Structure formats: C-alpha cells, structure tokens
Tab-separated table of C-alpha atoms in Angstrom:
chain	number	residue	atom	x	y	z
A	924	UNK	CA	-74.712	-226.007	-113.342
A	925	UNK	CA	-72.030	-223.609	-114.540
A	926	UNK	CA	-72.793	-221.213	-117.343
A	927	UNK	CA	-70.841	-221.536	-120.549
A	928	UNK	CA	-68.213	-218.873	-121.171
A	929	UNK	CA	-69.291	-216.884	-124.227
A	930	UNK	CA	-68.043	-213.732	-125.913
A	931	UNK	CA	-71.180	-211.904	-124.783
A	932	UNK	CA	-70.789	-212.998	-121.175
A	933	UNK	CA	-67.103	-212.064	-121.068
A	934	UNK	CA	-67.796	-208.647	-122.551
A	935	UNK	CA	-70.573	-207.883	-120.052
A	936	UNK	CA	-68.355	-209.026	-117.166
A	937	UNK	CA	-65.615	-206.689	-118.370
A	938	UNK	CA	-68.139	-203.828	-118.452
A	939	UNK	CA	-69.384	-204.588	-114.908
A	940	UNK	CA	-65.837	-204.904	-113.552
A	941	UNK	CA	-65.144	-201.177	-114.081
A	942	UNK	CA	-68.415	-199.475	-113.067
A	943	UNK	CA	-67.086	-195.911	-112.882
A	944	UNK	CA	-65.361	-196.076	-116.229
A	945	UNK	CA	-68.420	-197.701	-117.797
A	946	UNK	CA	-70.689	-195.032	-116.287
A	947	UNK	CA	-68.459	-192.265	-117.679
A	948	UNK	CA	-68.449	-193.788	-121.177
A	949	UNK	CA	-72.218	-194.330	-121.159
A	950	UNK	CA	-72.709	-190.731	-119.971
A	951	UNK	CA	-70.609	-189.470	-122.867
A	952	UNK	CA	-72.499	-191.520	-125.447
A	953	UNK	CA	-75.797	-190.501	-123.825
A	954	UNK	CA	-74.893	-186.841	-124.221
A	955	UNK	CA	-74.022	-187.376	-127.863
A	956	UNK	CA	-77.274	-189.266	-128.497
A	957	UNK	CA	-79.376	-186.647	-126.688
A	958	UNK	CA	-77.898	-183.734	-128.639
A	959	UNK	CA	-78.131	-185.588	-131.963
A	960	UNK	CA	-81.747	-186.658	-131.439
A	961	UNK	CA	-82.791	-183.223	-130.177
A	962	UNK	CA	-81.028	-181.544	-133.098
A	963	UNK	CA	-82.859	-183.720	-135.638
A	964	UNK	CA	-86.255	-182.960	-134.063
A	965	UNK	CA	-85.636	-179.207	-133.788
A	966	UNK	CA	-84.296	-178.904	-137.353
A	967	UNK	CA	-87.214	-180.861	-138.792
A	968	UNK	CA	-89.766	-178.968	-136.685
A	969	UNK	CA	-88.407	-175.597	-137.796
A	970	UNK	CA	-88.585	-176.632	-141.453
A	971	UNK	CA	-92.137	-177.872	-140.886
A	972	UNK	CA	-92.938	-174.608	-139.106
A	973	UNK	CA	-91.909	-172.416	-142.019
A	974	UNK	CA	-93.868	-174.632	-144.415
A	975	UNK	CA	-96.982	-174.298	-142.255
A	976	UNK	CA	-96.471	-170.549	-141.907
A	977	UNK	CA	-96.151	-170.151	-145.674
A	978	UNK	CA	-99.439	-172.010	-146.187
A	979	UNK	CA	-101.163	-170.063	-143.413
A	980	UNK	CA	-100.009	-166.567	-144.440
A	981	UNK	CA	-102.177	-166.583	-147.555
A	982	UNK	CA	-101.233	-163.042	-148.597
A	983	UNK	CA	-98.890	-161.761	-151.292
A	984	UNK	CA	-98.410	-158.391	-149.590
A	985	UNK	CA	-98.709	-157.040	-146.044
A	986	UNK	CA	-99.124	-153.312	-145.427
A	987	UNK	CA	-98.320	-151.642	-142.089
A	988	UNK	CA	-97.519	-148.077	-141.006
A	989	UNK	CA	-93.952	-147.092	-141.845
A	990	UNK	CA	-91.475	-148.248	-139.193
A	991	UNK	CA	-93.612	-151.046	-137.754
A	992	UNK	CA	-92.294	-154.025	-139.714
A	993	UNK	CA	-90.623	-155.474	-136.604
A	994	UNK	CA	-93.793	-155.264	-134.518
A	995	UNK	CA	-95.736	-156.946	-137.317
A	996	UNK	CA	-93.207	-159.774	-137.391
A	997	UNK	CA	-93.530	-160.245	-133.606
A	998	UNK	CA	-97.310	-160.544	-133.913
A	999	UNK	CA	-97.129	-163.066	-136.754
A	1000	UNK	CA	-94.310	-165.208	-135.376
A	1001	UNK	CA	-94.707	-164.939	-131.602
A	1002	UNK	CA	-98.247	-163.672	-131.022
A	1003	UNK	CA	-96.673	-160.860	-128.991
A	1004	UNK	CA	-99.343	-158.243	-128.089
A	1005	UNK	CA	-98.682	-155.053	-130.039
A	1006	UNK	CA	-100.494	-152.155	-131.666
A	1007	UNK	CA	-100.038	-149.583	-134.441
A	1008	UNK	CA	-102.518	-147.763	-136.634
A	1009	UNK	CA	-103.103	-145.966	-139.905
A	1010	UNK	CA	-106.161	-144.352	-141.422
A	1011	UNK	CA	-108.814	-146.858	-142.464
A	1012	UNK	CA	-109.205	-145.124	-145.840
A	1013	UNK	CA	-105.908	-146.773	-146.830
A	1014	UNK	CA	-107.758	-150.071	-147.282
A	1015	UNK	CA	-110.035	-148.631	-149.978
A	1016	UNK	CA	-107.103	-146.918	-151.696
A	1017	UNK	CA	-105.215	-150.242	-151.817
A	1018	UNK	CA	-108.197	-151.939	-153.469
A	1019	UNK	CA	-108.024	-149.445	-156.335
A	1020	UNK	CA	-104.339	-150.133	-157.065
A	1021	UNK	CA	-103.652	-152.043	-160.292
A	1022	UNK	CA	-102.802	-155.695	-159.632
A	1023	UNK	CA	-104.711	-155.992	-156.334
A	1024	UNK	CA	-107.344	-158.735	-156.297
A	1025	UNK	CA	-108.397	-158.666	-152.634
A	1026	UNK	CA	-107.521	-156.567	-149.582
A	1027	UNK	CA	-108.500	-157.269	-145.992
A	1028	UNK	CA	-107.685	-155.103	-142.984
A	1029	UNK	CA	-107.001	-156.129	-139.396
A	1030	UNK	CA	-107.134	-154.139	-136.154
A	1031	UNK	CA	-104.867	-154.878	-133.153
A	1032	UNK	CA	-106.147	-154.117	-129.650
A	1033	UNK	CA	-103.888	-154.074	-126.588
A	1034	UNK	CA	-105.041	-153.556	-123.014
A	1035	UNK	CA	-103.181	-151.712	-120.248
A	1036	UNK	CA	-104.971	-153.791	-117.597
A	1037	UNK	CA	-103.611	-157.194	-116.624
A	1038	UNK	CA	-107.163	-158.255	-115.777
A	1039	UNK	CA	-108.135	-157.972	-119.440
A	1040	UNK	CA	-108.333	-161.692	-120.023
A	1041	UNK	CA	-107.615	-165.053	-118.470
A	1042	UNK	CA	-104.254	-165.034	-120.308
A	1043	UNK	CA	-101.991	-162.512	-122.119
A	1044	UNK	CA	-103.086	-162.500	-125.754
A	1045	UNK	CA	-103.302	-160.326	-128.835
A	1046	UNK	CA	-106.886	-159.431	-129.782
A	1047	UNK	CA	-107.210	-159.004	-133.551
A	1048	UNK	CA	-110.265	-157.569	-135.299
A	1049	UNK	CA	-111.102	-158.446	-138.911
A	1050	UNK	CA	-113.899	-157.836	-141.405
A	1051	UNK	CA	-115.654	-161.169	-142.194
A	1052	UNK	CA	-116.929	-159.936	-145.582
A	1053	UNK	CA	-113.433	-159.194	-146.926
A	1054	UNK	CA	-111.408	-161.744	-144.929
A	1055	UNK	CA	-109.530	-164.425	-146.856
A	1056	UNK	CA	-107.134	-165.459	-144.051
A	1057	UNK	CA	-108.845	-166.245	-140.759
A	1058	UNK	CA	-112.090	-168.032	-141.602
A	1059	UNK	CA	-110.390	-170.424	-144.045
A	1060	UNK	CA	-108.522	-171.976	-141.093
A	1061	UNK	CA	-111.543	-172.435	-138.842
A	1062	UNK	CA	-111.943	-176.054	-137.735
A	1063	UNK	CA	-115.693	-175.814	-138.269
A	1064	UNK	CA	-117.340	-173.901	-141.101
A	1065	UNK	CA	-119.246	-170.844	-139.920
A	1066	UNK	CA	-122.447	-169.601	-141.515
A	1067	UNK	CA	-122.656	-165.797	-141.332
A	1068	UNK	CA	-125.517	-164.535	-139.181
A	1069	UNK	CA	-126.305	-160.847	-139.032
A	1070	UNK	CA	-125.703	-159.332	-135.593
A	1071	UNK	CA	-123.925	-162.394	-134.170
A	1072	UNK	CA	-120.406	-162.345	-132.700
A	1073	UNK	CA	-117.507	-163.868	-134.616
A	1074	UNK	CA	-114.788	-164.975	-132.205
A	1075	UNK	CA	-112.089	-167.397	-133.354
A	1076	UNK	CA	-109.526	-168.816	-130.920
A	1077	UNK	CA	-105.967	-169.755	-131.894
A	1078	UNK	CA	-105.069	-173.404	-131.326
A	1079	UNK	CA	-102.972	-172.637	-128.194
A	1080	UNK	CA	-105.755	-170.698	-126.492
A	1081	UNK	CA	-107.518	-172.487	-123.649
A	1082	UNK	CA	-111.293	-172.100	-123.995
A	1083	UNK	CA	-113.203	-173.861	-121.183
A	1084	UNK	CA	-116.810	-174.540	-122.212
A	1085	UNK	CA	-115.976	-172.944	-125.580
A	1086	UNK	CA	-115.913	-169.520	-123.958
A	1087	UNK	CA	-113.343	-166.782	-123.420
A	1088	UNK	CA	-113.463	-163.903	-120.918
A	1089	UNK	CA	-112.633	-160.323	-121.903
A	1090	UNK	CA	-112.718	-157.647	-119.185
A	1091	UNK	CA	-115.018	-159.662	-116.949
A	1092	UNK	CA	-117.443	-160.542	-119.758
A	1093	UNK	CA	-117.855	-164.081	-121.121
A	1094	UNK	CA	-117.981	-164.540	-124.899
A	1095	UNK	CA	-118.864	-167.672	-126.864
A	1096	UNK	CA	-116.167	-169.013	-129.198
A	1097	UNK	CA	-117.450	-169.347	-132.772
A	1098	UNK	CA	-114.696	-171.783	-133.772
A	1099	UNK	CA	-111.104	-172.718	-133.070
A	1100	UNK	CA	-108.428	-172.259	-135.725
A	1101	UNK	CA	-106.221	-175.056	-137.029
A	1102	UNK	CA	-102.670	-175.083	-135.739
A	1103	UNK	CA	-100.190	-172.924	-137.656
A	1104	UNK	CA	-97.123	-173.245	-135.355
A	1105	UNK	CA	-96.785	-169.439	-135.301
A	1106	UNK	CA	-97.898	-166.556	-133.131
A	1107	UNK	CA	-101.279	-166.831	-134.835
A	1108	UNK	CA	-101.952	-169.771	-132.505
A	1109	UNK	CA	-101.754	-167.420	-129.488
A	1110	UNK	CA	-104.258	-164.808	-130.681
A	1111	UNK	CA	-108.001	-164.243	-130.526
A	1112	UNK	CA	-109.731	-163.031	-133.699
A	1113	UNK	CA	-113.051	-161.195	-133.651
A	1114	UNK	CA	-115.121	-159.298	-136.203
A	1115	UNK	CA	-114.667	-155.522	-135.983
A	1116	UNK	CA	-118.165	-154.901	-134.588
A	1117	UNK	CA	-117.559	-157.328	-131.721
A	1118	UNK	CA	-114.135	-155.817	-131.081
A	1119	UNK	CA	-115.646	-152.318	-130.902
A	1120	UNK	CA	-118.304	-153.545	-128.458
A	1121	UNK	CA	-115.653	-155.240	-126.288
A	1122	UNK	CA	-113.599	-152.040	-126.246
A	1123	UNK	CA	-116.530	-149.748	-125.337
A	1124	UNK	CA	-117.775	-152.150	-122.659
A	1125	UNK	CA	-114.302	-152.344	-121.106
A	1126	UNK	CA	-113.850	-148.565	-121.168
A	1127	UNK	CA	-117.184	-148.113	-119.372
A	1128	UNK	CA	-115.921	-150.472	-116.642
A	1129	UNK	CA	-112.741	-148.447	-116.147
A	1130	UNK	CA	-110.262	-150.678	-117.977
A	1131	UNK	CA	-107.291	-148.830	-119.434
A	1132	UNK	CA	-105.824	-149.197	-122.925
A	1133	UNK	CA	-102.539	-148.238	-124.529
A	1134	UNK	CA	-104.123	-148.689	-127.946
A	1135	UNK	CA	-107.008	-146.928	-129.652
A	1136	UNK	CA	-110.212	-148.929	-130.012
A	1137	UNK	CA	-111.738	-146.828	-132.782
A	1138	UNK	CA	-112.311	-149.464	-135.458
A	1139	UNK	CA	-114.400	-147.058	-137.543
A	1140	UNK	CA	-111.558	-144.752	-138.568
A	1141	UNK	CA	-108.363	-146.733	-138.006
A	1142	UNK	CA	-106.772	-149.993	-139.035
A	1143	UNK	CA	-103.514	-151.753	-138.132
A	1144	UNK	CA	-102.558	-153.785	-141.172
A	1145	UNK	CA	-103.822	-154.696	-144.618
A	1146	UNK	CA	-103.310	-158.120	-146.194
A	1147	UNK	CA	-103.358	-158.185	-149.987
A	1148	UNK	CA	-103.898	-160.959	-152.501
A	1149	UNK	CA	-102.774	-160.135	-156.047
A	1150	UNK	CA	-104.166	-160.849	-159.483
A	1151	UNK	CA	-102.571	-163.955	-161.091
A	1152	UNK	CA	-100.539	-161.869	-163.560
A	1153	UNK	CA	-99.514	-159.147	-161.084
A	1154	UNK	CA	-95.911	-158.848	-159.889
A	1155	UNK	CA	-95.487	-158.301	-156.113
A	1156	UNK	CA	-92.650	-155.771	-156.383
A	1157	UNK	CA	-94.396	-153.654	-159.035
A	1158	UNK	CA	-97.674	-153.664	-157.124
A	1159	UNK	CA	-95.875	-152.826	-153.873
A	1160	UNK	CA	-94.276	-149.820	-155.586
A	1161	UNK	CA	-97.669	-148.611	-156.833
A	1162	UNK	CA	-99.100	-148.928	-153.313
A	1163	UNK	CA	-96.146	-146.980	-151.881
A	1164	UNK	CA	-96.749	-144.256	-154.436
A	1165	UNK	CA	-100.428	-144.035	-153.466
A	1166	UNK	CA	-99.677	-144.285	-149.711
A	1167	UNK	CA	-96.227	-142.813	-148.889
A	1168	UNK	CA	-96.574	-143.330	-145.109
A	1169	UNK	CA	-96.903	-147.115	-145.220
A	1170	UNK	CA	-94.469	-149.986	-145.453
A	1171	UNK	CA	-95.267	-152.786	-147.903
A	1172	UNK	CA	-93.878	-156.225	-147.031
A	1173	UNK	CA	-93.918	-158.862	-149.758
A	1174	UNK	CA	-94.905	-162.322	-148.552
A	1175	UNK	CA	-92.120	-163.987	-150.570
A	1176	UNK	CA	-89.379	-161.792	-149.084
A	1177	UNK	CA	-90.808	-162.288	-145.583
A	1178	UNK	CA	-90.728	-166.062	-146.014
A	1179	UNK	CA	-87.259	-165.885	-147.604
A	1180	UNK	CA	-85.855	-163.866	-144.691
A	1181	UNK	CA	-87.485	-166.267	-142.260
A	1182	UNK	CA	-85.931	-169.247	-144.060
A	1183	UNK	CA	-82.490	-167.594	-143.861
A	1184	UNK	CA	-82.918	-167.050	-140.115
A	1185	UNK	CA	-83.914	-170.676	-139.631
A	1186	UNK	CA	-80.936	-171.881	-141.718
A	1187	UNK	CA	-78.603	-169.733	-139.618
A	1188	UNK	CA	-80.173	-171.029	-136.401
A	1189	UNK	CA	-80.040	-174.759	-137.200
A	1190	UNK	CA	-76.311	-174.547	-137.945
A	1191	UNK	CA	-75.652	-174.345	-134.195
A	1192	UNK	CA	-77.405	-177.583	-133.074
A	1193	UNK	CA	-76.069	-179.404	-136.135
A	1194	UNK	CA	-72.493	-178.236	-135.486
A	1195	UNK	CA	-72.838	-179.057	-131.796
A	1196	UNK	CA	-74.076	-182.567	-132.615
A	1197	UNK	CA	-71.154	-183.167	-134.974
A	1198	UNK	CA	-68.628	-181.799	-132.476
A	1199	UNK	CA	-69.893	-183.930	-129.573
A	1200	UNK	CA	-70.076	-186.999	-131.834
A	1201	UNK	CA	-66.454	-186.534	-132.922
A	1202	UNK	CA	-65.374	-185.966	-129.302
A	1203	UNK	CA	-67.222	-189.152	-128.333
A	1204	UNK	CA	-65.518	-191.213	-131.054
A	1205	UNK	CA	-62.096	-189.764	-130.195
A	1206	UNK	CA	-62.528	-190.298	-126.439
A	1207	UNK	CA	-63.874	-193.815	-126.806
A	1208	UNK	CA	-61.044	-194.598	-129.221
A	1209	UNK	CA	-58.446	-193.594	-126.631
A	1210	UNK	CA	-60.222	-195.467	-123.838
A	1211	UNK	CA	-60.536	-198.695	-125.835
A	1212	UNK	CA	-56.888	-198.425	-126.850
A	1213	UNK	CA	-55.966	-198.217	-123.154
A	1214	UNK	CA	-58.309	-201.110	-122.376
A	1215	UNK	CA	-56.663	-203.238	-125.063
A	1216	UNK	CA	-53.192	-202.606	-123.633
A	1217	UNK	CA	-54.398	-203.141	-120.075
A	1218	UNK	CA	-55.936	-206.523	-120.920
A	1219	UNK	CA	-53.212	-207.854	-123.179
A	1220	UNK	CA	-52.314	-210.565	-120.700
A	1221	UNK	CA	-55.990	-211.540	-120.371
A	1222	UNK	CA	-56.326	-211.753	-124.144
A	1223	UNK	CA	-53.170	-213.872	-124.317
A	1224	UNK	CA	-54.692	-216.371	-121.897
A	1225	UNK	CA	-57.849	-216.542	-123.997
A	1226	UNK	CA	-55.728	-217.262	-127.068
A	1227	UNK	CA	-53.959	-220.087	-125.246
A	1228	UNK	CA	-57.354	-221.493	-124.218
A	1229	UNK	CA	-58.348	-221.678	-127.872
A	1230	UNK	CA	-59.877	-218.317	-128.690
A	1231	UNK	CA	-59.006	-217.174	-132.200
A	1232	UNK	CA	-58.242	-213.615	-133.315
A	1233	UNK	CA	-61.824	-213.129	-134.487
A	1234	UNK	CA	-63.160	-213.935	-131.011
A	1235	UNK	CA	-60.897	-211.332	-129.405
A	1236	UNK	CA	-61.998	-208.779	-131.949
A	1237	UNK	CA	-65.674	-209.580	-131.260
A	1238	UNK	CA	-65.054	-209.307	-127.506
A	1239	UNK	CA	-63.867	-205.702	-127.653
A	1240	UNK	CA	-66.423	-204.703	-130.285
A	1241	UNK	CA	-69.228	-206.195	-128.197
A	1242	UNK	CA	-68.098	-204.094	-125.228
A	1243	UNK	CA	-68.083	-200.976	-127.400
A	1244	UNK	CA	-71.460	-201.848	-128.923
A	1245	UNK	CA	-72.995	-202.417	-125.488
A	1246	UNK	CA	-71.805	-199.020	-124.256
A	1247	UNK	CA	-73.150	-197.410	-127.439
A	1248	UNK	CA	-76.446	-199.300	-127.054
A	1249	UNK	CA	-77.117	-198.252	-123.464
A	1250	UNK	CA	-75.823	-194.716	-124.053
A	1251	UNK	CA	-78.046	-194.254	-127.098
A	1252	UNK	CA	-81.166	-195.529	-125.309
A	1253	UNK	CA	-80.603	-193.290	-122.280
A	1254	UNK	CA	-79.701	-190.218	-124.344
A	1255	UNK	CA	-82.679	-190.506	-126.693
A	1256	UNK	CA	-85.018	-191.021	-123.737
A	1257	UNK	CA	-83.692	-187.939	-121.883
A	1258	UNK	CA	-83.813	-185.806	-125.028
A	1259	UNK	CA	-87.405	-186.894	-125.702
A	1260	UNK	CA	-88.365	-185.950	-122.133
A	1261	UNK	CA	-86.991	-182.440	-122.707
A	1262	UNK	CA	-87.961	-181.657	-126.301
A	1263	UNK	CA	-91.403	-183.254	-126.670
A	1264	UNK	CA	-93.270	-181.937	-123.586
A	1265	UNK	CA	-91.695	-178.478	-123.837
A	1266	UNK	CA	-91.910	-177.925	-127.597
A	1267	UNK	CA	-94.221	-174.900	-127.158
A	1268	UNK	CA	-91.742	-173.291	-124.748
A	1269	UNK	CA	-88.884	-173.998	-127.173
A	1270	UNK	CA	-90.896	-172.404	-129.985
A	1271	UNK	CA	-91.559	-169.332	-127.839
A	1272	UNK	CA	-87.921	-168.931	-126.816
A	1273	UNK	CA	-86.415	-169.221	-130.300
A	1274	UNK	CA	-89.093	-166.954	-131.796
A	1275	UNK	CA	-89.419	-168.923	-135.038
A	1276	UNK	CA	-92.235	-171.040	-136.532
A	1277	UNK	CA	-92.008	-174.468	-134.890
A	1278	UNK	CA	-94.216	-177.378	-135.925
A	1279	UNK	CA	-93.350	-180.517	-133.939
A	1280	UNK	CA	-92.714	-183.449	-136.271
A	1281	UNK	CA	-95.282	-186.256	-136.273
A	1282	UNK	CA	-94.683	-189.400	-134.144
A	1283	UNK	CA	-93.601	-191.489	-137.143
A	1284	UNK	CA	-90.888	-188.999	-138.100
A	1285	UNK	CA	-89.746	-188.694	-134.463
A	1286	UNK	CA	-89.518	-192.493	-134.239
A	1287	UNK	CA	-87.405	-192.450	-137.400
A	1288	UNK	CA	-85.086	-189.859	-135.847
A	1289	UNK	CA	-84.768	-192.030	-132.740
A	1290	UNK	CA	-83.717	-195.017	-134.880
A	1291	UNK	CA	-81.268	-192.885	-136.876
A	1292	UNK	CA	-79.729	-191.469	-133.674
A	1293	UNK	CA	-79.520	-194.936	-132.120
A	1294	UNK	CA	-77.808	-196.383	-135.206
A	1295	UNK	CA	-75.312	-193.513	-135.491
A	1296	UNK	CA	-74.309	-193.700	-131.806
A	1297	UNK	CA	-73.881	-197.484	-131.828
A	1298	UNK	CA	-71.852	-197.300	-135.070
A	1299	UNK	CA	-69.756	-194.473	-133.579
A	1300	UNK	CA	-68.964	-196.642	-130.546
A	1301	UNK	CA	-68.031	-199.600	-132.798
A	1302	UNK	CA	-65.857	-197.396	-135.023
A	1303	UNK	CA	-64.041	-195.995	-131.979
A	1304	UNK	CA	-63.081	-199.539	-130.882
A	1305	UNK	CA	-62.351	-200.931	-134.348
A	1306	UNK	CA	-58.653	-199.975	-134.485
A	1307	UNK	CA	-57.952	-201.475	-131.058
A	1308	UNK	CA	-59.923	-204.626	-131.914
A	1309	UNK	CA	-57.919	-205.176	-135.125
A	1310	UNK	CA	-54.667	-204.459	-133.259
A	1311	UNK	CA	-55.484	-207.082	-130.599
A	1312	UNK	CA	-56.414	-209.713	-133.155
A	1313	UNK	CA	-53.054	-209.338	-134.910
A	1314	UNK	CA	-50.815	-209.463	-131.832
A	1315	UNK	CA	-48.723	-212.563	-131.288
A	1316	UNK	CA	-48.990	-214.224	-127.882
A	1317	UNK	CA	-45.602	-214.625	-126.185
A	1318	UNK	CA	-45.070	-216.056	-122.677
A	1319	UNK	CA	-41.740	-215.633	-120.889
C-alpha cells in the first residue's frame, strides 16, 4: 500500500535528497544552539556565583598588609595558596576602633613540600571564639570542646572516611562547609591551635615552608563586622589612621568590582551568541532562497497537481523548521556535555565566582535556546516561502 503524499513527507524527502547540504545546515544551527545555551548557563551561573559570594563573605571590611590586596582576592575567589603576615596586635587595635562590632583574624599557611597533603590546598587558621564567618557555614553544628581539633573542609575537598592528611598525619574532619562557588570551597580551615600543632609536627619531620607558622605573634587578615550605624568608609579611614601599614578593603567595593568584572566578561559570550545567531539566519536565508529558485519547476508541478500557495509555503517552512529542530537538539546536547560536567574547571579558568544553575533553570534555558533556534530557522526561510507562494506558474 502506497503512502499518501503529505507536506511533511515531501519536506523530509527534500532534506534527505541533499545529505551534505543538510548536514552543513544542521551543523551551523547546532553551533548556534550550543553557543546560545552555553552562554545562558555561564551568564546565569556567574550571577548566581556573585550572589552566593556576597552572602558568604559576611564581613563589611577586610584588612590585609599593604600591597597584598591581589593575593587576598586570589585566595577568596580561586582558593589559590598564598601567604602574607602582619603583627597579631593589629587585631586588638582594630577592635578598639569606633564603629567596629566584631573582628576575627585568619592565618594562611603555605607549604614548600608537594607532599604536604593529598591535594594542593590553602590551609587557613581561625579563632573559633571570635569567628563569625567559617562556623556559620558548617553543614553540621559543632559544639565547642576544649582541646579538640576544629577542621572544616571546603565543599570541593575530597575527604575519604571524613579525614584529611597533612604531612603524613591523618586528621578527623569536624564538618564540611556548604558550597560557596568561590575559592573558599577549595580550602581547609582549622583553629589556630591545631594549625600551630600541624606546623610544628611537619617541621619536626623535615617538611619545608615558605610561610611562617607562628600563629602566636602573626596574622594574615582580619575580617570586620561593623556596628549598624557605622559607615564603612569612615571606619576604614579610622583603621588606616591607627594602622598605617595595612590595606582596608570594603566588602561593598569588593563586590562592586567583582560585579563589574563579571559584567565585562559576560559581554563576550552574549555577543558571540548574537553574532553566530545572525550569521545562521543570514546563511540559512541565502540557502533557502537558492533552494526556492532551484525547485521552482518542482513547485510548479505541485501547483498543477492541486497544491495551493499555502501548501508550498508550509513545505519550505517545514524543511527550515526540521533543520532548526535537529540542529537545536544536537547543539544543546553537545553544549550540555561540555558545560555541565566541567563547570568546576570553567570556574577555575575564568577565576570568578561560579554557581551552576539548578536543573530547573538549565531546563528552562534549553527550552529557550531550542525555541530561538527553531524560530531563527523559520524566519530565515520566511521570505523565500512567501516569494514561492506568490509566483505564478507558467509552462512553455
């Protein structure tokens, strides 16, 4: 029994008849879909990253030795091992400054030996009694116990059996920290007493350090929370007056600068997506115009057989829609295979807070990308479809 000739069947036959041309058009639409989908995920994830970082920072001011702002940024954003120090007395001086509500110091330890740990990480010491940053993000609440170790692992740190190894010595993890999508996820946090013990134990075993492990007299950074009525800039100026050799970074300006960097970065994938989409529409428009001219005789026969102008228009639009459909599916699938499994690597390479969007949002982006690509393919063929439907059929 012969199959009925339908618009759908004719369109699919036309697509199959020119496999190389069809493959080229689907490749082009796939590229456009992949870049568009990837751009939407990356832009959304960066915006989510800065929101998470803002919530996680929890400090109005950050104080570091003068000239070490860049190193501090690398620790916060990338978890890049680094070290710098100032006198520990600075912490007490900061607490006496008008407008300061709380101040909590941190100590950064960096090893010269590659055998320090099972992985390259930043080891950060903090004082549990004054801390208002680290313990708040612990996944399980910790009850202070005198003499016990406090070791918190960032969310990206692998901790088999809830343990971590420093310089050949196993240590029990107190708790893991919630994900922040920043360098904080790649660090280990310990109380200062534990950090000092780790340092002295390692030194006795012959491990080398490029940083000083004296937590009794030195500190790396001070995080400050202000009184409700205190102004960050005024308080920062008072701290600078009391401590001339430090640099005071306001949390709001840090976040603002980070937001500007993200805005500047996302322009590139967005512009690239728009450019490739326009190239796709333009190229498909030319190709479908050539197809319409090439098949004019075929369309004339269909008109003689009873096909109306609307049928011819649907025929070409169905071809365009099919190419857009398959191209969008393939492109979104390829983009998902690249962006989703390697989101941590992408975050590391761009050096900005990156919080992968949740599955529901990603599904929404896939639908948006699919719709845009299919509509782009239909728009590219629309002029040729209207032109065909209006042509008079003349046989000589």
